[in-house]
C-alpha cells in the first residue's frame, strides 16, 4: 500500500501510474513473499523525489533520514538535492533529521546500548560484503555478475562502482535539462536502478527498487516505442521479474540465472540505455523556451 501510495504521487497521468503498478506487481510479490522492507524503501526514495518536486525540503530530509536508518539504500535520496531550489536549507534539514532519528531510540533503550548497536551494525555490514560475494543468493549486481561470469570472486567492487558513479553523475552537469520533467523522472529511474545494480548486498527481493526504475523508464520513454524498447521490457520481465518464480523454467534458473547473477543483466542494459539518453539526449525544455520568448 505504501508503494502504491508513492506511485500515485508521481507527476504522471493516471494511465501511466497504472502501467507502473502493473509492471512492478510481480516483482513486488517476490519481495513481499520474502517478508522484506524493500518495497517501503522504494516508496521512500520515490517520495523523496516527489517532495523535492513539491519544494518541500523538510519532508524530503525526513524521508532520507528514515530510509537511511532503516536500510542504507535510502541515502540515495540525497542525489535529488540537485533539483532543489534551496540546497542549503535542504542540507540543514537533513543534518537535523539524521541527528534526531539517530538519537531517538536512545530515549527508549539508553545511549550505551544504541551506540553499541550502531557499531555492531557497521561491523556486520563490512563483514557481510565479503560473505555476499561468495553467496549464490546475494550480490545479484553488476559486480556479482562479472565475478561469476569470469570465475574471479576476488574482484574488487571499486573498479566497477567508480565508473558507475561517474556515469550516474554526468547528467547532473546538464543544468539546462533540469527544467524537463522527463529528464528528472529518468534521473529518478536511473538512481533506483543504480542503487541495486551497484550493491553487493542486492538479492532477488531487492529488485522491487530497481524494477520500479524500469517501470518509470518505460512510461517516460519517447513515443512511438521501438522494437528495441519492447524487447528490453520483455527481456526485463522474463529474466529479472519472472526468473525467481514458477513462471520460469526451474532448470534454467538453477543452472544459469542464479549461478551467474543474470537477474541483474536486463536492468543493467536498461540503466546503460537510460544513462546514454540522460547524458546525450536534448529534452523538451518547455520552461526554457518560455523564458527565451519572454526575454528576447
PDB file of C-alpha atoms in Angstrom:
ATOM      1  CA  UNK A   1       0.000   0.000   0.000  1.00  0.00           C
ATOM      2  CA  UNK A   2       2.878   2.355   0.812  1.00  0.00           C
ATOM      3  CA  UNK A   3       4.481   1.683  -2.580  1.00  0.00           C
ATOM      4  CA  UNK A   4       1.152   2.177  -4.364  1.00  0.00           C
ATOM      5  CA  UNK A   5       0.719   5.457  -2.467  1.00  0.00           C
ATOM      6  CA  UNK A   6       4.152   6.616  -3.697  1.00  0.00           C
ATOM      7  CA  UNK A   7       3.409   5.605  -7.298  1.00  0.00           C
ATOM      8  CA  UNK A   8       0.127   7.534  -7.176  1.00  0.00           C
ATOM      9  CA  UNK A   9       2.025  10.664  -6.125  1.00  0.00           C
ATOM     10  CA  UNK A  10       4.248  10.640  -9.221  1.00  0.00           C
ATOM     11  CA  UNK A  11       3.678  13.646 -11.538  1.00  0.00           C
ATOM     12  CA  UNK A  12       2.178  11.458 -14.268  1.00  0.00           C
ATOM     13  CA  UNK A  13      -1.336  10.869 -15.538  1.00  0.00           C
ATOM     14  CA  UNK A  14      -3.461   8.077 -14.093  1.00  0.00           C
ATOM     15  CA  UNK A  15      -2.891   5.713 -17.011  1.00  0.00           C
ATOM     16  CA  UNK A  16       0.895   5.905 -16.692  1.00  0.00           C
ATOM     17  CA  UNK A  17       0.756   5.405 -12.929  1.00  0.00           C
ATOM     18  CA  UNK A  18      -1.420   2.334 -13.521  1.00  0.00           C
ATOM     19  CA  UNK A  19       1.111   0.951 -16.016  1.00  0.00           C
ATOM     20  CA  UNK A  20       3.917   1.415 -13.470  1.00  0.00           C
ATOM     21  CA  UNK A  21       1.909  -0.522 -10.878  1.00  0.00           C
ATOM     22  CA  UNK A  22       1.217  -3.356 -13.353  1.00  0.00           C
ATOM     23  CA  UNK A  23       4.846  -3.630 -14.477  1.00  0.00           C
ATOM     24  CA  UNK A  24       6.105  -3.824 -10.881  1.00  0.00           C
ATOM     25  CA  UNK A  25       3.380  -6.027  -9.357  1.00  0.00           C
ATOM     26  CA  UNK A  26       5.144  -9.366  -9.880  1.00  0.00           C
ATOM     27  CA  UNK A  27       8.450  -8.056  -8.559  1.00  0.00           C
ATOM     28  CA  UNK A  28       6.524  -6.696  -5.573  1.00  0.00           C
ATOM     29  CA  UNK A  29       5.225 -10.204  -4.852  1.00  0.00           C
ATOM     30  CA  UNK A  30       8.796 -11.557  -4.898  1.00  0.00           C
ATOM     31  CA  UNK A  31       9.753  -9.001  -2.269  1.00  0.00           C
ATOM     32  CA  UNK A  32       6.630  -9.479  -0.142  1.00  0.00           C
ATOM     33  CA  UNK A  33       6.884 -13.269  -0.073  1.00  0.00           C
ATOM     34  CA  UNK A  34      10.341 -12.819   1.461  1.00  0.00           C
ATOM     35  CA  UNK A  35       8.923 -10.510   4.157  1.00  0.00           C
ATOM     36  CA  UNK A  36      11.396  -7.769   3.278  1.00  0.00           C
ATOM     37  CA  UNK A  37      11.176  -3.998   3.648  1.00  0.00           C
ATOM     38  CA  UNK A  38      12.446  -3.205   0.131  1.00  0.00           C
ATOM     39  CA  UNK A  39       9.056  -2.078  -1.212  1.00  0.00           C
ATOM     40  CA  UNK A  40       8.921   0.565   1.510  1.00  0.00           C
ATOM     41  CA  UNK A  41      12.468   1.698   0.719  1.00  0.00           C
ATOM     42  CA  UNK A  42      11.466   2.052  -2.946  1.00  0.00           C
ATOM     43  CA  UNK A  43       8.471   4.119  -1.836  1.00  0.00           C
ATOM     44  CA  UNK A  44      10.670   6.312   0.376  1.00  0.00           C
ATOM     45  CA  UNK A  45      13.093   7.048  -2.490  1.00  0.00           C
ATOM     46  CA  UNK A  46      10.217   7.964  -4.819  1.00  0.00           C
ATOM     47  CA  UNK A  47       8.526  10.117  -2.178  1.00  0.00           C
ATOM     48  CA  UNK A  48      11.827  11.907  -1.523  1.00  0.00           C
ATOM     49  CA  UNK A  49      11.908  12.834  -5.211  1.00  0.00           C
ATOM     50  CA  UNK A  50       8.268  13.952  -5.057  1.00  0.00           C
ATOM     51  CA  UNK A  51       8.888  16.157  -2.019  1.00  0.00           C
ATOM     52  CA  UNK A  52      11.773  17.847  -3.828  1.00  0.00           C
ATOM     53  CA  UNK A  53       9.481  18.350  -6.813  1.00  0.00           C
ATOM     54  CA  UNK A  54       6.971  19.960  -4.424  1.00  0.00           C
ATOM     55  CA  UNK A  55       9.720  22.202  -2.954  1.00  0.00           C
ATOM     56  CA  UNK A  56       9.249  20.592   0.453  1.00  0.00           C
ATOM     57  CA  UNK A  57      12.836  20.113   1.593  1.00  0.00           C
ATOM     58  CA  UNK A  58      11.854  19.368   5.186  1.00  0.00           C
ATOM     59  CA  UNK A  59       9.844  16.226   4.411  1.00  0.00           C
ATOM     60  CA  UNK A  60      12.419  15.151   1.818  1.00  0.00           C
ATOM     61  CA  UNK A  61      15.114  15.263   4.522  1.00  0.00           C
ATOM     62  CA  UNK A  62      12.901  13.330   6.968  1.00  0.00           C
ATOM     63  CA  UNK A  63      12.318  10.609   4.367  1.00  0.00           C
ATOM     64  CA  UNK A  64      16.046  10.331   3.620  1.00  0.00           C
ATOM     65  CA  UNK A  65      16.847  10.012   7.336  1.00  0.00           C
ATOM     66  CA  UNK A  66      14.162   7.373   7.942  1.00  0.00           C
ATOM     67  CA  UNK A  67      15.124   5.454   4.788  1.00  0.00           C
ATOM     68  CA  UNK A  68      18.856   5.515   5.560  1.00  0.00           C
ATOM     69  CA  UNK A  69      18.432   4.363   9.144  1.00  0.00           C
ATOM     70  CA  UNK A  70      16.048   1.601   8.063  1.00  0.00           C
ATOM     71  CA  UNK A  71      18.152   0.339   5.161  1.00  0.00           C
ATOM     72  CA  UNK A  72      21.173   2.190   3.776  1.00  0.00           C
ATOM     73  CA  UNK A  73      19.669   2.348   0.273  1.00  0.00           C
ATOM     74  CA  UNK A  74      17.542   5.288   1.429  1.00  0.00           C
ATOM     75  CA  UNK A  75      20.617   7.537   1.390  1.00  0.00           C
ATOM     76  CA  UNK A  76      20.494   7.795  -2.416  1.00  0.00           C
ATOM     77  CA  UNK A  77      17.710  10.359  -1.989  1.00  0.00           C
ATOM     78  CA  UNK A  78      20.487  12.899  -1.315  1.00  0.00           C
ATOM     79  CA  UNK A  79      21.150  12.900  -5.072  1.00  0.00           C
ATOM     80  CA  UNK A  80      17.899  14.806  -5.625  1.00  0.00           C
ATOM     81  CA  UNK A  81      19.460  17.860  -3.965  1.00  0.00           C
ATOM     82  CA  UNK A  82      20.496  18.944  -7.480  1.00  0.00           C
ATOM     83  CA  UNK A  83      16.815  19.599  -8.254  1.00  0.00           C
ATOM     84  CA  UNK A  84      16.241  21.623  -5.069  1.00  0.00           C
ATOM     85  CA  UNK A  85      15.956  25.401  -5.247  1.00  0.00           C
ATOM     86  CA  UNK A  86      17.002  25.714  -1.602  1.00  0.00           C
ATOM     87  CA  UNK A  87      20.038  23.471  -1.272  1.00  0.00           C
ATOM     88  CA  UNK A  88      21.452  24.974   1.923  1.00  0.00           C
ATOM     89  CA  UNK A  89      18.069  24.694   3.618  1.00  0.00           C
ATOM     90  CA  UNK A  90      17.825  21.092   2.421  1.00  0.00           C
ATOM     91  CA  UNK A  91      21.256  20.227   3.861  1.00  0.00           C
ATOM     92  CA  UNK A  92      20.331  21.875   7.176  1.00  0.00           C
ATOM     93  CA  UNK A  93      17.076  19.927   7.446  1.00  0.00           C
ATOM     94  CA  UNK A  94      18.895  16.714   6.501  1.00  0.00           C
ATOM     95  CA  UNK A  95      21.553  17.099   9.194  1.00  0.00           C
ATOM     96  CA  UNK A  96      18.853  17.878  11.753  1.00  0.00           C
ATOM     97  CA  UNK A  97      16.697  14.906  10.688  1.00  0.00           C
ATOM     98  CA  UNK A  98      19.611  12.470  10.782  1.00  0.00           C
ATOM     99  CA  UNK A  99      20.601  13.652  14.254  1.00  0.00           C
ATOM    100  CA  UNK A 100      17.042  13.379  15.593  1.00  0.00           C
ATOM    101  CA  UNK A 101      16.305   9.936  14.163  1.00  0.00           C
ATOM    102  CA  UNK A 102      19.750   8.604  15.089  1.00  0.00           C
ATOM    103  CA  UNK A 103      19.273   9.646  18.713  1.00  0.00           C
ATOM    104  CA  UNK A 104      15.547   8.882  19.003  1.00  0.00           C
ATOM    105  CA  UNK A 105      15.994   5.202  20.030  1.00  0.00           C
ATOM    106  CA  UNK A 106      18.254   6.346  22.885  1.00  0.00           C
ATOM    107  CA  UNK A 107      15.181   7.694  24.687  1.00  0.00           C
ATOM    108  CA  UNK A 108      13.816   4.141  24.973  1.00  0.00           C
ATOM    109  CA  UNK A 109      16.971   1.992  25.193  1.00  0.00           C
ATOM    110  CA  UNK A 110      19.756   4.226  26.505  1.00  0.00           C
ATOM    111  CA  UNK A 111      22.827   5.820  24.917  1.00  0.00           C
ATOM    112  CA  UNK A 112      25.273   2.975  25.543  1.00  0.00           C
ATOM    113  CA  UNK A 113      23.122   0.239  24.056  1.00  0.00           C
ATOM    114  CA  UNK A 114      22.214   2.231  20.938  1.00  0.00           C
ATOM    115  CA  UNK A 115      25.823   3.324  20.296  1.00  0.00           C
ATOM    116  CA  UNK A 116      26.910  -0.311  20.547  1.00  0.00           C
ATOM    117  CA  UNK A 117      24.083  -1.296  18.188  1.00  0.00           C
ATOM    118  CA  UNK A 118      25.297   1.165  15.556  1.00  0.00           C
ATOM    119  CA  UNK A 119      28.879  -0.101  15.899  1.00  0.00           C
ATOM    120  CA  UNK A 120      27.692  -3.707  15.566  1.00  0.00           C
ATOM    121  CA  UNK A 121      25.592  -2.732  12.539  1.00  0.00           C
ATOM    122  CA  UNK A 122      28.647  -1.211  10.858  1.00  0.00           C
ATOM    123  CA  UNK A 123      30.840  -4.259  11.543  1.00  0.00           C
ATOM    124  CA  UNK A 124      28.168  -6.616  10.236  1.00  0.00           C
ATOM    125  CA  UNK A 125      27.820  -4.579   7.032  1.00  0.00           C
ATOM    126  CA  UNK A 126      31.577  -4.723   6.429  1.00  0.00           C
ATOM    127  CA  UNK A 127      31.751  -8.470   7.061  1.00  0.00           C
ATOM    128  CA  UNK A 128      28.588  -9.136   5.063  1.00  0.00           C
ATOM    129  CA  UNK A 129      30.121  -7.533   1.971  1.00  0.00           C
ATOM    130  CA  UNK A 130      32.699 -10.356   1.811  1.00  0.00           C
ATOM    131  CA  UNK A 131      30.091 -13.030   2.511  1.00  0.00           C
ATOM    132  CA  UNK A 132      27.838 -11.666  -0.245  1.00  0.00           C
ATOM    133  CA  UNK A 133      30.483 -12.251  -2.924  1.00  0.00           C
ATOM    134  CA  UNK A 134      30.556 -15.947  -2.040  1.00  0.00           C
ATOM    135  CA  UNK A 135      26.778 -16.450  -1.952  1.00  0.00           C
ATOM    136  CA  UNK A 136      24.538 -17.620  -4.792  1.00  0.00           C
ATOM    137  CA  UNK A 137      21.573 -15.648  -3.475  1.00  0.00           C
ATOM    138  CA  UNK A 138      23.343 -12.344  -2.710  1.00  0.00           C
ATOM    139  CA  UNK A 139      25.464  -9.983  -4.785  1.00  0.00           C
ATOM    140  CA  UNK A 140      22.986 -10.030  -7.678  1.00  0.00           C
ATOM    141  CA  UNK A 141      24.690  -6.932  -9.013  1.00  0.00           C
ATOM    142  CA  UNK A 142      26.903  -5.827 -11.884  1.00  0.00           C
ATOM    143  CA  UNK A 143      29.952  -6.759  -9.808  1.00  0.00           C
ATOM    144  CA  UNK A 144      28.455 -10.129  -8.860  1.00  0.00           C
ATOM    145  CA  UNK A 145      27.575 -10.881 -12.465  1.00  0.00           C
ATOM    146  CA  UNK A 146      31.132 -10.096 -13.627  1.00  0.00           C
ATOM    147  CA  UNK A 147      32.692 -12.042 -10.732  1.00  0.00           C
ATOM    148  CA  UNK A 148      30.671 -15.142 -11.565  1.00  0.00           C
ATOM    149  CA  UNK A 149      30.963 -14.962 -15.337  1.00  0.00           C
ATOM    150  CA  UNK A 150      34.760 -14.567 -15.073  1.00  0.00           C
ATOM    151  CA  UNK A 151      35.054 -17.042 -12.159  1.00  0.00           C
ATOM    152  CA  UNK A 152      37.060 -14.403 -10.286  1.00  0.00           C
ATOM    153  CA  UNK A 153      35.385 -13.932  -6.864  1.00  0.00           C
ATOM    154  CA  UNK A 154      38.289 -11.790  -5.603  1.00  0.00           C
ATOM    155  CA  UNK A 155      37.389  -8.946  -7.978  1.00  0.00           C
ATOM    156  CA  UNK A 156      37.063  -5.717  -6.012  1.00  0.00           C
ATOM    157  CA  UNK A 157      33.858  -3.666  -6.174  1.00  0.00           C
ATOM    158  CA  UNK A 158      35.556  -0.315  -6.714  1.00  0.00           C
ATOM    159  CA  UNK A 159      36.844  -0.739 -10.314  1.00  0.00           C
ATOM    160  CA  UNK A 160      33.177  -1.210 -11.274  1.00  0.00           C
ATOM    161  CA  UNK A 161      31.449   1.138  -8.830  1.00  0.00           C
ATOM    162  CA  UNK A 162      33.646   4.174  -9.605  1.00  0.00           C
ATOM    163  CA  UNK A 163      32.900   4.203 -13.380  1.00  0.00           C
ATOM    164  CA  UNK A 164      29.250   3.602 -12.484  1.00  0.00           C
ATOM    165  CA  UNK A 165      29.243   6.642 -10.194  1.00  0.00           C
ATOM    166  CA  UNK A 166      30.841   8.779 -12.907  1.00  0.00           C
ATOM    167  CA  UNK A 167      28.198   7.720 -15.436  1.00  0.00           C
ATOM    168  CA  UNK A 168      25.459   8.311 -12.860  1.00  0.00           C
ATOM    169  CA  UNK A 169      26.813  11.775 -12.073  1.00  0.00           C
ATOM    170  CA  UNK A 170      27.470  13.101 -15.588  1.00  0.00           C
ATOM    171  CA  UNK A 171      23.795  14.043 -16.265  1.00  0.00           C
ATOM    172  CA  UNK A 172      23.866  16.297 -13.185  1.00  0.00           C
ATOM    173  CA  UNK A 173      26.178  18.622 -15.130  1.00  0.00           C
ATOM    174  CA  UNK A 174      23.387  19.331 -17.656  1.00  0.00           C
ATOM    175  CA  UNK A 175      21.647  22.007 -15.588  1.00  0.00           C
ATOM    176  CA  UNK A 176      19.593  23.321 -18.518  1.00  0.00           C
ATOM    177  CA  UNK A 177      17.877  19.948 -18.775  1.00  0.00           C
ATOM    178  CA  UNK A 178      16.673  20.128 -15.164  1.00  0.00           C
ATOM    179  CA  UNK A 179      13.609  22.051 -16.405  1.00  0.00           C
ATOM    180  CA  UNK A 180      12.397  18.930 -18.202  1.00  0.00           C
ATOM    181  CA  UNK A 181      10.121  16.653 -16.165  1.00  0.00           C
ATOM    182  CA  UNK A 182      11.072  13.693 -18.387  1.00  0.00           C
ATOM    183  CA  UNK A 183      14.748  14.327 -17.583  1.00  0.00           C
ATOM    184  CA  UNK A 184      14.034  14.429 -13.843  1.00  0.00           C
ATOM    185  CA  UNK A 185      11.892  11.275 -13.974  1.00  0.00           C
ATOM    186  CA  UNK A 186      14.572   9.429 -15.941  1.00  0.00           C
ATOM    187  CA  UNK A 187      17.081  10.539 -13.315  1.00  0.00           C
ATOM    188  CA  UNK A 188      14.814   9.004 -10.663  1.00  0.00           C
ATOM    189  CA  UNK A 189      14.668   5.774 -12.711  1.00  0.00           C
ATOM    190  CA  UNK A 190      18.464   5.764 -13.092  1.00  0.00           C
ATOM    191  CA  UNK A 191      19.025   6.202  -9.341  1.00  0.00           C
ATOM    192  CA  UNK A 192      16.536   3.437  -8.463  1.00  0.00           C
ATOM    193  CA  UNK A 193      18.358   1.060 -10.824  1.00  0.00           C
ATOM    194  CA  UNK A 194      21.854   2.128  -9.759  1.00  0.00           C
ATOM    195  CA  UNK A 195      21.039   1.595  -6.064  1.00  0.00           C
ATOM    196  CA  UNK A 196      20.511  -2.130  -6.613  1.00  0.00           C
ATOM    197  CA  UNK A 197      22.816  -2.817  -9.564  1.00  0.00           C
ATOM    198  CA  UNK A 198      25.933  -1.499  -7.803  1.00  0.00           C
ATOM    199  CA  UNK A 199      25.347  -3.015  -4.363  1.00  0.00           C
ATOM    200  CA  UNK A 200      26.951  -6.304  -3.341  1.00  0.00           C
ATOM    201  CA  UNK A 201      24.054  -6.733  -0.888  1.00  0.00           C
ATOM    202  CA  UNK A 202      21.496  -6.968  -3.682  1.00  0.00           C
ATOM    203  CA  UNK A 203      19.364 -10.088  -3.729  1.00  0.00           C
ATOM    204  CA  UNK A 204      16.251 -11.091  -5.608  1.00  0.00           C
ATOM    205  CA  UNK A 205      13.716  -9.371  -3.252  1.00  0.00           C
ATOM    206  CA  UNK A 206      15.735  -6.128  -3.524  1.00  0.00           C
ATOM    207  CA  UNK A 207      14.827  -5.789  -7.193  1.00  0.00           C
ATOM    208  CA  UNK A 208      11.477  -4.180  -6.459  1.00  0.00           C
ATOM    209  CA  UNK A 209      13.575  -0.989  -6.135  1.00  0.00           C
ATOM    210  CA  UNK A 210      15.307  -1.466  -9.482  1.00  0.00           C
ATOM    211  CA  UNK A 211      12.190  -2.667 -11.278  1.00  0.00           C
ATOM    212  CA  UNK A 212      10.313   0.438 -10.216  1.00  0.00           C
ATOM    213  CA  UNK A 213      13.051   2.288 -12.124  1.00  0.00           C
ATOM    214  CA  UNK A 214      12.391   0.079 -15.164  1.00  0.00           C
ATOM    215  CA  UNK A 215       8.663   0.907 -14.996  1.00  0.00           C
ATOM    216  CA  UNK A 216       9.274   4.662 -14.701  1.00  0.00           C
ATOM    217  CA  UNK A 217      11.655   4.499 -17.666  1.00  0.00           C
ATOM    218  CA  UNK A 218       9.015   2.649 -19.695  1.00  0.00           C
ATOM    219  CA  UNK A 219       6.248   5.229 -19.223  1.00  0.00           C
ATOM    220  CA  UNK A 220       8.598   8.168 -19.873  1.00  0.00           C
ATOM    221  CA  UNK A 221      10.273   6.626 -22.938  1.00  0.00           C
ATOM    222  CA  UNK A 222       9.636   8.688 -26.046  1.00  0.00           C
ATOM    223  CA  UNK A 223       6.808   7.549 -28.277  1.00  0.00           C
ATOM    224  CA  UNK A 224       6.418   5.841 -30.679  1.00  0.00           C
ATOM    225  CA  UNK A 225       8.092   2.923 -28.966  1.00  0.00           C
ATOM    226  CA  UNK A 226      10.627   0.951 -30.979  1.00  0.00           C
ATOM    227  CA  UNK A 227      11.122  -2.801 -31.197  1.00  0.00           C
ATOM    228  CA  UNK A 228      14.237  -2.264 -29.076  1.00  0.00           C
ATOM    229  CA  UNK A 229      12.127  -0.651 -26.332  1.00  0.00           C
ATOM    230  CA  UNK A 230       9.639  -3.515 -26.342  1.00  0.00           C
ATOM    231  CA  UNK A 231      12.464  -6.057 -26.450  1.00  0.00           C
ATOM    232  CA  UNK A 232      14.145  -4.560 -23.376  1.00  0.00           C
ATOM    233  CA  UNK A 233      10.899  -4.507 -21.386  1.00  0.00           C
ATOM    234  CA  UNK A 234      10.114  -8.147 -22.254  1.00  0.00           C
ATOM    235  CA  UNK A 235      13.734  -9.118 -21.525  1.00  0.00           C
ATOM    236  CA  UNK A 236      13.462  -7.486 -18.080  1.00  0.00           C
ATOM    237  CA  UNK A 237      10.075  -9.015 -17.286  1.00  0.00           C
ATOM    238  CA  UNK A 238      11.187 -12.531 -18.223  1.00  0.00           C
ATOM    239  CA  UNK A 239      14.735 -12.641 -16.868  1.00  0.00           C
ATOM    240  CA  UNK A 240      14.573 -10.192 -13.953  1.00  0.00           C
ATOM    241  CA  UNK A 241      10.992 -10.367 -12.718  1.00  0.00           C
ATOM    242  CA  UNK A 242       9.779 -13.863 -13.634  1.00  0.00           C
ATOM    243  CA  UNK A 243      13.029 -15.847 -13.170  1.00  0.00           C
ATOM    244  CA  UNK A 244      12.667 -16.397  -9.358  1.00  0.00           C
ATOM    245  CA  UNK A 245       9.108 -17.725  -9.792  1.00  0.00           C
ATOM    246  CA  UNK A 246       7.371 -20.800 -11.193  1.00  0.00           C
ATOM    247  CA  UNK A 247       6.670 -18.810 -14.368  1.00  0.00           C
ATOM    248  CA  UNK A 248      10.287 -19.535 -15.324  1.00  0.00           C
ATOM    249  CA  UNK A 249      11.851 -22.959 -16.033  1.00  0.00           C
ATOM    250  CA  UNK A 250      13.498 -24.203 -12.838  1.00  0.00           C
ATOM    251  CA  UNK A 251      16.481 -25.794 -14.580  1.00  0.00           C
ATOM    252  CA  UNK A 252      17.348 -22.500 -16.305  1.00  0.00           C
ATOM    253  CA  UNK A 253      17.079 -20.652 -13.022  1.00  0.00           C
ATOM    254  CA  UNK A 254      19.224 -23.132 -11.080  1.00  0.00           C
ATOM    255  CA  UNK A 255      21.879 -23.712 -13.757  1.00  0.00           C
ATOM    256  CA  UNK A 256      22.251 -20.261 -15.325  1.00  0.00           C
ATOM    257  CA  UNK A 257      20.302 -17.364 -13.769  1.00  0.00           C
ATOM    258  CA  UNK A 258      21.282 -17.893 -10.114  1.00  0.00           C
ATOM    259  CA  UNK A 259      24.889 -19.090 -10.601  1.00  0.00           C
ATOM    260  CA  UNK A 260      25.737 -16.134 -12.864  1.00  0.00           C
ATOM    261  CA  UNK A 261      23.522 -13.426 -11.258  1.00  0.00           C
ATOM    262  CA  UNK A 262      21.770 -12.922 -14.609  1.00  0.00           C
ATOM    263  CA  UNK A 263      18.759 -11.330 -12.936  1.00  0.00           C
ATOM    264  CA  UNK A 264      20.852  -8.138 -12.996  1.00  0.00           C
ATOM    265  CA  UNK A 265      21.562  -8.228 -16.748  1.00  0.00           C
ATOM    266  CA  UNK A 266      18.343  -6.711 -18.211  1.00  0.00           C
ATOM    267  CA  UNK A 267      18.282  -3.951 -15.588  1.00  0.00           C
ATOM    268  CA  UNK A 268      21.916  -3.136 -16.321  1.00  0.00           C
ATOM    269  CA  UNK A 269      21.241  -2.880 -20.057  1.00  0.00           C
ATOM    270  CA  UNK A 270      18.265  -0.572 -19.380  1.00  0.00           C
ATOM    271  CA  UNK A 271      20.341   1.531 -16.954  1.00  0.00           C
ATOM    272  CA  UNK A 272      23.041   1.974 -19.632  1.00  0.00           C
ATOM    273  CA  UNK A 273      20.350   2.974 -22.144  1.00  0.00           C
ATOM    274  CA  UNK A 274      18.836   5.489 -19.700  1.00  0.00           C
ATOM    275  CA  UNK A 275      22.297   6.872 -18.893  1.00  0.00           C
ATOM    276  CA  UNK A 276      23.059   7.392 -22.570  1.00  0.00           C
ATOM    277  CA  UNK A 277      19.898   9.471 -23.009  1.00  0.00           C
ATOM    278  CA  UNK A 278      20.482  11.436 -19.803  1.00  0.00           C
ATOM    279  CA  UNK A 279      23.999  12.328 -20.950  1.00  0.00           C
ATOM    280  CA  UNK A 280      23.419  12.999 -24.660  1.00  0.00           C
ATOM    281  CA  UNK A 281      19.719  13.495 -25.488  1.00  0.00           C
ATOM    282  CA  UNK A 282      18.261  17.003 -25.652  1.00  0.00           C
ATOM    283  CA  UNK A 283      14.971  17.057 -23.764  1.00  0.00           C
ATOM    284  CA  UNK A 284      11.976  19.300 -24.397  1.00  0.00           C
ATOM    285  CA  UNK A 285      12.751  22.268 -22.160  1.00  0.00           C
ATOM    286  CA  UNK A 286       9.375  23.964 -22.272  1.00  0.00           C
ATOM    287  CA  UNK A 287      10.201  26.294 -19.390  1.00  0.00           C
ATOM    288  CA  UNK A 288      13.435  27.403 -21.049  1.00  0.00           C
ATOM    289  CA  UNK A 289      11.558  28.106 -24.275  1.00  0.00           C
ATOM    290  CA  UNK A 290       9.020  30.227 -22.399  1.00  0.00           C
ATOM    291  CA  UNK A 291      11.781  32.232 -20.741  1.00  0.00           C
ATOM    292  CA  UNK A 292      13.514  32.799 -24.040  1.00  0.00           C
ATOM    293  CA  UNK A 293      10.309  34.051 -25.671  1.00  0.00           C
ATOM    294  CA  UNK A 294       9.596  36.445 -22.812  1.00  0.00           C
ATOM    295  CA  UNK A 295      13.165  37.784 -22.800  1.00  0.00           C
ATOM    296  CA  UNK A 296      14.184  38.320 -26.447  1.00  0.00           C
TER     297      UNK A 296
END
